[in-house]
Short mmCIF file of C-alpha atoms and ligand atoms in Angstrom, two decimals:
data_model
loop_
_atom_site.label_atom_id
_atom_site.label_comp_id
_atom_site.label_asym_id
_atom_site.label_seq_id
_atom_site.Cartn_x
_atom_site.Cartn_y
_atom_site.Cartn_z
CA MET Z 1 -11.41 11.65 8.10
CA THR Z 2 -12.13 10.67 11.64
CA LEU Z 3 -14.20 7.58 12.37
CA SER Z 4 -14.84 6.06 15.81
CA HIS Z 5 -14.15 2.49 16.66
CA SER Z 6 -17.90 1.62 16.59
CA GLU Z 7 -18.55 3.45 13.26
CA ILE Z 8 -15.58 1.52 11.69
CA LYS Z 9 -17.00 -1.75 13.08
CA GLU Z 10 -20.33 -1.07 11.55
CA MET Z 11 -18.72 -0.26 8.22
CA LEU Z 12 -16.71 -3.59 8.30
CA SER Z 13 -20.09 -5.35 8.99
CA LEU Z 14 -21.86 -4.14 5.81
CA GLY Z 15 -23.53 -6.62 3.70
CA GLU Z 16 -22.37 -7.24 0.05
CA ILE Z 17 -24.83 -4.79 -1.47
CA GLU Z 18 -24.38 -1.95 0.94
CA ALA Z 19 -20.70 -2.39 0.80
CA GLU Z 20 -20.71 -1.35 -2.85
CA GLY Z 21 -21.64 2.18 -1.73
CA LEU Z 22 -18.63 2.16 0.59
CA PHE Z 23 -16.41 0.99 -2.21
CA ALA Z 24 -17.53 3.62 -4.53
CA ARG Z 25 -17.00 6.36 -1.84
CA ALA Z 26 -13.39 5.08 -1.21
CA THR Z 27 -12.70 5.04 -4.98
CA ALA Z 28 -13.93 8.61 -5.28
CA VAL Z 29 -11.61 9.72 -2.57
CA ARG Z 30 -8.66 7.80 -4.11
CA GLU Z 31 -9.21 9.23 -7.51
CA GLN Z 32 -9.70 12.91 -6.05
CA VAL Z 33 -6.57 12.65 -3.81
CA CYS Z 34 -4.21 10.25 -5.43
CA GLY Z 35 -5.30 10.57 -9.10
CA LYS Z 36 -7.08 8.19 -11.47
CA PHE Z 37 -4.05 6.01 -12.14
CA ILE Z 38 -2.64 2.84 -10.45
CA TYR Z 39 0.99 2.30 -9.62
CA LEU Z 40 2.70 -0.88 -10.55
CA ARG Z 41 5.75 -2.21 -8.59
CA GLY Z 42 7.78 -5.28 -9.74
CA LEU Z 43 7.80 -7.66 -6.82
CA VAL Z 44 11.14 -9.50 -6.56
CA GLU Z 45 11.15 -12.50 -4.16
CA TYR Z 46 14.68 -12.36 -3.28
CA SER Z 47 15.23 -15.31 -0.94
CA ASN Z 48 13.02 -17.73 0.97
CA SER Z 49 15.44 -18.29 3.67
CA CYS Z 50 14.22 -17.12 7.03
CA ARG Z 51 15.51 -17.17 10.54
CA LYS Z 52 11.97 -16.67 12.05
CA ASN Z 53 9.40 -19.18 12.72
CA CYS Z 54 5.96 -17.34 12.36
CA PHE Z 55 3.20 -19.87 12.92
CA TYR Z 56 1.28 -18.93 9.63
CA CYS Z 57 4.09 -18.81 7.09
CA GLY Z 58 5.11 -21.38 4.57
CA ILE Z 59 8.79 -20.46 4.51
CA ARG Z 60 9.25 -20.33 8.35
CA ARG Z 61 12.67 -21.63 9.54
CA GLU Z 62 11.23 -24.97 10.56
CA MET Z 63 9.23 -25.71 7.44
CA PRO Z 64 10.43 -29.15 6.34
CA ASP Z 65 11.20 -30.16 2.78
CA ILE Z 66 11.63 -26.79 1.14
CA ASP Z 67 14.40 -25.82 -1.05
CA ARG Z 68 15.88 -22.66 0.09
CA TYR Z 69 17.01 -20.14 -2.57
CA THR Z 70 18.54 -16.72 -2.85
CA LEU Z 71 18.66 -14.96 -6.17
CA SER Z 72 21.92 -13.97 -7.80
CA ASP Z 73 22.83 -10.36 -8.22
CA ASP Z 74 22.27 -10.81 -11.91
CA GLU Z 75 18.85 -12.23 -11.54
CA VAL Z 76 17.77 -9.32 -9.29
CA LEU Z 77 19.31 -6.79 -11.83
CA ASP Z 78 17.64 -8.62 -14.79
CA ALA Z 79 14.29 -8.26 -12.89
CA ALA Z 80 14.93 -4.62 -12.25
CA ARG Z 81 15.79 -4.00 -15.94
CA PHE Z 82 12.55 -5.80 -16.76
CA ALA Z 83 10.62 -3.49 -14.47
CA MET Z 84 12.20 -0.39 -16.01
CA LEU Z 85 11.60 -1.59 -19.58
CA HIS Z 86 7.91 -2.16 -18.76
CA GLY Z 87 7.47 1.23 -17.05
CA TYR Z 88 6.90 -0.06 -13.51
CA GLY Z 89 8.80 2.85 -12.07
CA SER Z 90 9.72 0.90 -8.93
CA VAL Z 91 10.74 -2.57 -7.54
CA VAL Z 92 10.15 -4.30 -4.26
CA LEU Z 93 12.63 -6.65 -2.77
CA GLN Z 94 11.07 -9.06 -0.35
CA ALA Z 95 12.53 -11.93 1.38
CA GLY Z 96 12.56 -13.90 4.58
CA GLU Z 97 14.57 -12.35 7.50
CA SER Z 98 18.24 -12.49 7.58
CA THR Z 99 20.64 -10.24 9.48
CA SER Z 100 24.12 -11.27 8.53
CA ARG Z 101 26.82 -8.82 7.60
CA SER Z 102 27.31 -10.39 4.16
CA TYR Z 103 23.61 -10.18 3.53
CA THR Z 104 23.36 -6.50 4.61
CA ASP Z 105 26.17 -5.59 2.21
CA ARG Z 106 24.78 -7.52 -0.62
CA ILE Z 107 21.52 -5.68 -0.28
CA THR Z 108 23.22 -2.36 0.01
CA SER Z 109 25.19 -3.07 -3.29
CA LEU Z 110 21.97 -4.38 -5.02
CA ILE Z 111 20.13 -1.22 -4.06
CA ARG Z 112 22.93 1.05 -5.48
CA ARG Z 113 23.04 -1.09 -8.69
CA ILE Z 114 19.32 -0.91 -9.26
CA ARG Z 115 19.26 2.94 -8.82
CA GLU Z 116 22.03 3.01 -11.52
CA ILE Z 117 19.54 1.51 -14.08
CA THR Z 118 18.21 4.25 -16.35
CA PRO Z 119 15.72 4.16 -19.13
CA ALA Z 120 18.51 4.56 -21.61
CA SER Z 121 20.49 1.52 -20.13
CA VAL Z 122 17.59 -0.66 -21.08
CA GLY Z 123 17.45 0.67 -24.52
CA LEU Z 124 14.37 3.08 -24.14
CA THR Z 125 14.41 6.46 -26.09
CA ASP Z 126 13.85 9.86 -24.60
CA GLU Z 127 10.74 10.01 -26.94
CA GLN Z 128 9.46 6.56 -25.23
CA THR Z 129 10.15 7.79 -21.66
CA ARG Z 130 8.95 11.50 -21.61
CA GLY Z 131 7.99 12.35 -18.16
CA TRP Z 132 9.49 9.14 -16.69
CA ASP Z 133 11.65 9.27 -13.49
CA THR Z 134 15.27 8.60 -14.46
CA SER Z 135 15.78 5.85 -11.83
CA LEU Z 136 13.51 3.10 -10.34
CA GLY Z 137 12.09 3.56 -6.83
CA VAL Z 138 13.23 0.87 -4.57
CA THR Z 139 11.07 -0.63 -1.78
CA LEU Z 140 12.33 -3.14 0.79
CA SER Z 141 10.32 -5.88 2.59
CA LEU Z 142 13.11 -7.70 4.48
CA GLY Z 143 11.92 -7.90 7.89
CA GLU Z 144 13.05 -6.52 11.19
CA GLN Z 145 16.57 -4.82 10.91
CA SER Z 146 18.91 -2.66 13.07
CA PRO Z 147 18.73 1.01 13.00
CA GLU Z 148 22.17 0.92 11.45
CA THR Z 149 21.11 -1.40 8.52
CA LEU Z 150 18.11 0.55 7.91
CA ARG Z 151 20.06 3.74 7.63
CA GLU Z 152 22.68 2.01 5.31
CA TRP Z 153 19.92 0.87 3.08
CA PHE Z 154 18.22 4.27 2.95
CA ALA Z 155 21.54 5.99 2.18
CA ALA Z 156 22.03 3.53 -0.61
CA GLY Z 157 18.92 4.70 -2.26
CA ALA Z 158 15.98 2.56 -0.96
CA SER Z 159 13.10 5.02 0.06
CA ARG Z 160 10.26 2.82 1.07
CA TYR Z 161 9.88 -0.15 3.47
CA LEU Z 162 7.04 -2.62 4.02
CA LEU Z 163 6.79 -4.28 7.47
CA ARG Z 164 3.39 -5.56 8.46
CA ILE Z 165 2.43 -5.33 12.04
CA GLU Z 166 0.46 -8.59 11.14
CA ALA Z 167 -2.00 -8.00 13.99
CA SER Z 168 -1.80 -4.70 15.95
CA ASP Z 169 -3.36 -6.35 19.16
CA PRO Z 170 -0.45 -7.60 21.22
CA GLY Z 171 -2.46 -10.80 22.42
CA LEU Z 172 -3.51 -11.73 18.80
CA TYR Z 173 0.03 -11.06 17.61
CA ALA Z 174 1.40 -13.40 20.34
CA SER Z 175 -1.04 -16.07 19.33
CA ILE Z 176 0.32 -16.28 15.91
CA HIS Z 177 4.08 -16.19 16.58
CA PRO Z 178 6.36 -18.18 18.84
CA ARG Z 179 7.41 -16.75 22.30
CA GLY Z 180 10.67 -15.01 22.65
CA ALA Z 181 12.74 -12.06 21.71
CA LEU Z 182 12.85 -13.03 18.02
CA HIS Z 183 9.07 -12.73 17.60
CA SER Z 184 8.29 -10.05 20.02
CA TYR Z 185 5.43 -7.57 19.37
CA ASP Z 186 7.42 -4.73 21.03
CA ARG Z 187 10.33 -5.53 18.71
CA ARG Z 188 8.22 -5.29 15.72
CA ARG Z 189 6.78 -1.89 16.92
CA LYS Z 190 10.20 -0.58 17.42
CA ALA Z 191 11.15 -1.73 13.91
CA LEU Z 192 8.38 0.36 12.55
CA GLU Z 193 9.79 3.43 14.49
CA ASP Z 194 13.17 2.79 13.29
CA LEU Z 195 12.02 2.82 9.60
CA ARG Z 196 10.51 6.17 10.08
CA ASP Z 197 13.58 7.60 11.89
CA ALA Z 198 15.86 6.27 9.14
CA GLY Z 199 13.71 8.29 6.61
CA PHE Z 200 11.68 5.60 4.94
CA ALA Z 201 8.24 5.85 3.57
CA VAL Z 202 6.72 3.35 6.16
CA GLY Z 203 4.34 0.69 4.96
CA THR Z 204 2.50 -1.87 7.30
CA GLY Z 205 -0.52 -4.02 7.19
CA VAL Z 206 -2.21 -6.98 8.82
CA MET Z 207 -3.62 -10.39 7.79
CA ILE Z 208 -7.42 -10.50 7.68
CA GLY Z 209 -9.38 -13.64 8.85
CA LEU Z 210 -6.91 -14.94 11.21
CA PRO Z 211 -8.16 -17.55 13.66
CA GLY Z 212 -9.33 -15.68 16.83
CA GLN Z 213 -9.42 -12.26 15.02
CA THR Z 214 -12.73 -10.25 15.80
CA MET Z 215 -14.23 -7.15 14.19
CA ASP Z 216 -12.89 -5.21 17.26
CA HIS Z 217 -9.39 -6.45 16.32
CA LEU Z 218 -9.75 -5.30 12.72
CA ALA Z 219 -11.33 -1.78 13.77
CA ALA Z 220 -8.43 -1.31 16.08
CA ASP Z 221 -5.92 -2.29 13.27
CA LEU Z 222 -7.21 0.58 11.20
CA LEU Z 223 -7.09 3.00 13.94
CA PHE Z 224 -3.58 1.83 14.83
CA MET Z 225 -2.55 2.63 11.18
CA GLN Z 226 -4.16 6.07 11.34
CA ARG Z 227 -2.52 6.83 14.77
CA GLU Z 228 0.93 5.70 13.54
CA GLN Z 229 0.43 7.91 10.37
CA ILE Z 230 1.81 5.27 8.07
CA ASP Z 231 2.62 6.09 4.38
CA MET Z 232 1.57 2.66 2.75
CA CYS Z 233 -0.47 -0.23 3.60
CA GLY Z 234 -0.57 -3.82 2.29
CA MET Z 235 -3.15 -6.01 3.88
CA GLY Z 236 -4.67 -9.22 2.65
CA PRO Z 237 -6.58 -12.36 3.69
CA TYR Z 238 -4.87 -14.92 5.81
CA ILE Z 239 -4.51 -18.13 3.86
CA ASP Z 240 -4.00 -21.56 5.28
CA CYS Z 241 -0.73 -23.18 4.61
CA ALA Z 242 -0.24 -26.89 4.96
CA GLY Z 243 2.65 -27.92 7.16
CA THR Z 244 2.47 -24.87 9.45
CA PRO Z 245 1.39 -24.80 13.09
CA MET Z 246 -1.60 -22.96 12.11
CA ALA Z 247 -2.69 -25.28 9.32
CA GLY Z 248 -6.25 -26.59 9.49
CA CYS Z 249 -7.56 -23.88 11.93
CA GLU Z 250 -11.19 -22.91 11.34
CA LEU Z 251 -11.49 -19.81 9.27
CA PRO Z 252 -14.11 -17.45 7.70
CA SER Z 253 -15.07 -18.61 4.33
CA GLY Z 254 -12.74 -17.40 1.35
CA LYS Z 255 -15.67 -15.09 0.21
CA ASP Z 256 -15.94 -13.53 3.73
CA ARG Z 257 -12.16 -12.90 4.05
CA ILE Z 258 -12.20 -11.22 0.43
CA TYR Z 259 -15.18 -8.98 1.45
CA LEU Z 260 -13.66 -8.14 4.81
CA THR Z 261 -10.37 -7.23 3.09
CA LEU Z 262 -12.05 -4.95 0.47
CA LYS Z 263 -14.02 -3.27 3.24
CA MET Z 264 -10.82 -2.77 5.39
CA ILE Z 265 -9.20 -1.14 2.29
CA ALA Z 266 -12.14 1.10 1.67
CA VAL Z 267 -12.36 2.26 5.28
CA LEU Z 268 -8.66 2.85 5.45
CA ARG Z 269 -8.92 5.00 2.19
CA LEU Z 270 -11.50 7.16 4.02
CA LEU Z 271 -9.36 7.39 7.24
CA MET Z 272 -6.07 8.07 5.22
CA PRO Z 273 -6.87 9.49 1.77
CA ASP Z 274 -3.39 10.25 0.69
CA ILE Z 275 -1.55 6.99 1.41
CA ASN Z 276 -0.67 4.20 -0.95
CA ILE Z 277 -2.66 1.06 -0.50
CA ALA Z 278 -1.65 -2.09 -2.33
CA ALA Z 279 -3.99 -4.86 -3.77
CA ALA Z 280 -2.40 -7.88 -2.03
CA THR Z 281 -1.47 -10.91 -3.97
CA ALA Z 282 -3.24 -13.13 -1.50
CA LEU Z 283 -6.53 -11.79 -2.73
CA GLU Z 284 -5.95 -13.61 -5.95
CA THR Z 285 -5.59 -16.99 -4.22
CA LEU Z 286 -9.24 -16.75 -2.99
CA ASP Z 287 -10.69 -14.91 -6.13
CA PRO Z 288 -9.21 -14.57 -9.58
CA GLN Z 289 -10.62 -11.04 -9.66
CA GLY Z 290 -9.39 -10.31 -6.12
CA ARG Z 291 -6.90 -7.69 -6.84
CA ILE Z 292 -9.07 -5.87 -9.43
CA LYS Z 293 -11.73 -5.75 -6.87
CA ALA Z 294 -9.46 -4.13 -4.35
CA LEU Z 295 -8.48 -1.48 -6.96
CA ALA Z 296 -12.12 -0.68 -7.13
CA ALA Z 297 -12.40 -0.38 -3.27
CA GLY Z 298 -9.75 2.13 -2.73
CA ALA Z 299 -6.32 0.48 -3.43
CA ASN Z 300 -3.99 2.24 -5.87
CA VAL Z 301 -0.88 -0.11 -6.08
CA VAL Z 302 -0.42 -3.55 -7.59
CA MET Z 303 2.72 -5.47 -7.33
CA PRO Z 304 3.03 -7.98 -10.11
CA ASN Z 305 5.54 -10.66 -9.32
CA ILE Z 306 8.56 -10.39 -11.54
CA THR Z 307 10.91 -12.82 -9.77
CA PRO Z 308 13.07 -14.63 -12.50
CA GLY Z 309 11.85 -18.26 -12.72
CA ALA Z 310 9.31 -17.60 -9.98
CA ALA Z 311 7.20 -20.54 -10.91
CA ALA Z 312 9.85 -22.92 -10.11
CA ARG Z 313 10.92 -21.39 -6.92
CA GLY Z 314 9.75 -21.98 -3.38
CA TYR Z 315 8.66 -18.67 -2.20
CA ARG Z 316 5.49 -20.24 -0.97
CA LEU Z 317 4.09 -18.17 1.81
CA TYR Z 318 0.79 -20.00 1.79
CA ASP Z 319 -1.09 -22.71 -0.27
CA ASN Z 320 -2.12 -22.00 -3.86
CA LYS Z 321 -0.10 -18.78 -4.07
CA PRO Z 322 -0.72 -17.42 -7.54
CA LEU Z 323 2.00 -17.78 -9.96
CA PRO Z 324 3.19 -14.71 -11.74
CA GLY Z 325 0.54 -14.21 -14.34
CA VAL Z 326 -0.51 -11.74 -16.65
CA LEU Z 327 -2.57 -9.14 -14.75
CA ASP Z 328 -4.48 -7.19 -17.29
CA THR Z 329 -2.81 -3.96 -16.60
CA GLU Z 330 -3.87 -2.36 -19.84
CA ASN Z 331 -7.29 -1.36 -18.82
CA LEU Z 332 -6.38 -0.16 -15.42
CA GLY Z 333 -4.89 3.07 -16.29
CA PHE Z 334 -1.54 2.46 -14.61
CA CYS Z 335 0.97 5.23 -14.30
CA ARG Z 336 4.02 4.51 -16.38
CA GLY Z 337 7.67 5.27 -15.40
CA LYS Z 338 7.02 7.00 -12.05
CA ALA Z 339 8.43 5.75 -8.71
CA GLY Z 340 5.34 6.99 -7.02
CA ASP Z 341 6.12 7.89 -3.49
CA PRO Z 342 3.02 8.17 -1.28
CA LEU Z 343 1.49 11.69 -1.15
CA HIS Z 344 1.38 11.31 2.56
CA TYR Z 345 5.12 10.80 2.73
CA LYS Z 346 5.88 13.69 0.40
CA LEU Z 347 3.77 16.10 2.44
CA ARG Z 348 5.21 14.91 5.88
CA ARG Z 349 8.71 15.25 4.49
CA SER Z 350 8.22 18.61 2.80
N1 LIG E 1 9.85 -11.63 6.03
C1 LIG E 1 9.40 -10.55 5.84
C2 LIG E 1 8.81 -10.36 4.46
C3 LIG E 1 8.22 -11.57 3.77
S1 LIG E 1 6.79 -12.25 4.38
C4 LIG E 1 8.37 -10.06 6.94
O1 LIG E 1 7.78 -11.00 7.55
O2 LIG E 1 8.04 -9.02 7.15
C5 LIG E 1 5.62 -11.09 3.72
C6 LIG E 1 4.10 -11.24 4.38
O3 LIG E 1 3.56 -12.43 3.87
C7 LIG E 1 4.06 -11.33 5.82
O4 LIG E 1 4.11 -9.86 6.39
C8 LIG E 1 2.79 -11.91 6.06
O5 LIG E 1 1.67 -10.95 6.41
C9 LIG E 1 2.41 -12.58 4.69
N2 LIG E 1 2.01 -14.00 4.96
C10 LIG E 1 2.92 -15.02 5.48
N3 LIG E 1 2.07 -16.15 5.65
C11 LIG E 1 0.93 -15.80 5.18
C12 LIG E 1 -0.21 -16.50 5.02
N4 LIG E 1 -0.23 -17.86 5.47
N5 LIG E 1 -1.37 -16.07 4.57
C13 LIG E 1 -1.35 -14.69 4.21
N6 LIG E 1 -0.32 -13.87 4.25
C14 LIG E 1 0.86 -14.42 4.66
FE1 LIG E 2 9.86 -15.30 7.93
FE2 LIG E 2 8.31 -13.13 7.15
FE3 LIG E 2 7.60 -15.81 7.05
FE4 LIG E 2 7.73 -14.68 9.43
S1 LIG E 2 6.42 -13.93 7.78
S2 LIG E 2 8.40 -16.67 8.80
S3 LIG E 2 9.36 -13.47 9.05
S4 LIG E 2 9.11 -14.79 5.80
#
């Protein structure tokens, strides 16, 4: 549907009680257009090494005293087999940004090997997997990459890519990143275009509750996503992280950031009924029920963390990041064994 900037701002300013109506409307649209089920993706935090220095992030290059790790191929493949076995249908490989040739090659080979995993190869029977896709969907979230690298990874079998614009306003973007080519807003925009050109289903998103962020920024973020005709969105609250340049900034309360995020999700669902919207992990840092609430506000994807040994590893983007827990998926009606490309992507590619 079409909404004006001021209509969106009004919706984002709704009080707690009135917002319930908005969430119900968004849920009705989601159920009607995307179906009643939720998709699960297994999130694999592949490496916390990063060449960038984003001011908000706990694994930025200059973050002192963190043990940098990269998972072994076997660890990634074990996690992918776990995802297949549990009917997740799809995995997300996420990491800090690296662009070396050896890294690119390793990712290419991992994508191919993940795609070779079948239900039978993890011991599931035809009976158990009737109606399932025969291979896992692969989503990447590996930062800005060259068009060649993106084409290579797409050809290897990855079909979706998440790259948040973080803040669609160039001024706000500049205020949360160092200056220079490595952190350029234009480069990030170009990377989003390159993803689409390479054939990926394109996911983006923003952080909500950033210092200096206004309702105007957030309304413009939603219109940006609609204008760009994205296929997927992951957006979540900004969370303070000790040791980063942005630590200690004054922020809206946790509750306000949660509600703003839920309202952002709901309005986006009305604007773009057929995209996939993820319930971000960061919601859970501020509210144990955060992700469940997002699913009741228009989101249709959850990404449980399945990184082997995740608890012991330093993929700490922000303080109090939730450990992989048991999300009560049983009652959510999740769709088993389906890669689950966004309807929006299927329609624009058909
Ligand atoms: N390096 C890749 C992917 C890993 S970072 C990239 O930057 O695209 C994944 C996401 O974590 C980022 O897009 C950012 O939105 C989020 N993130 C980082 N620090 C955060 C913080 N302090 N609070 C909330 N989200 C954060
Ligand atoms: Fe690196 Fe991504 Fe963190 Fe920026 S947000 S420092 S690119 S991991």
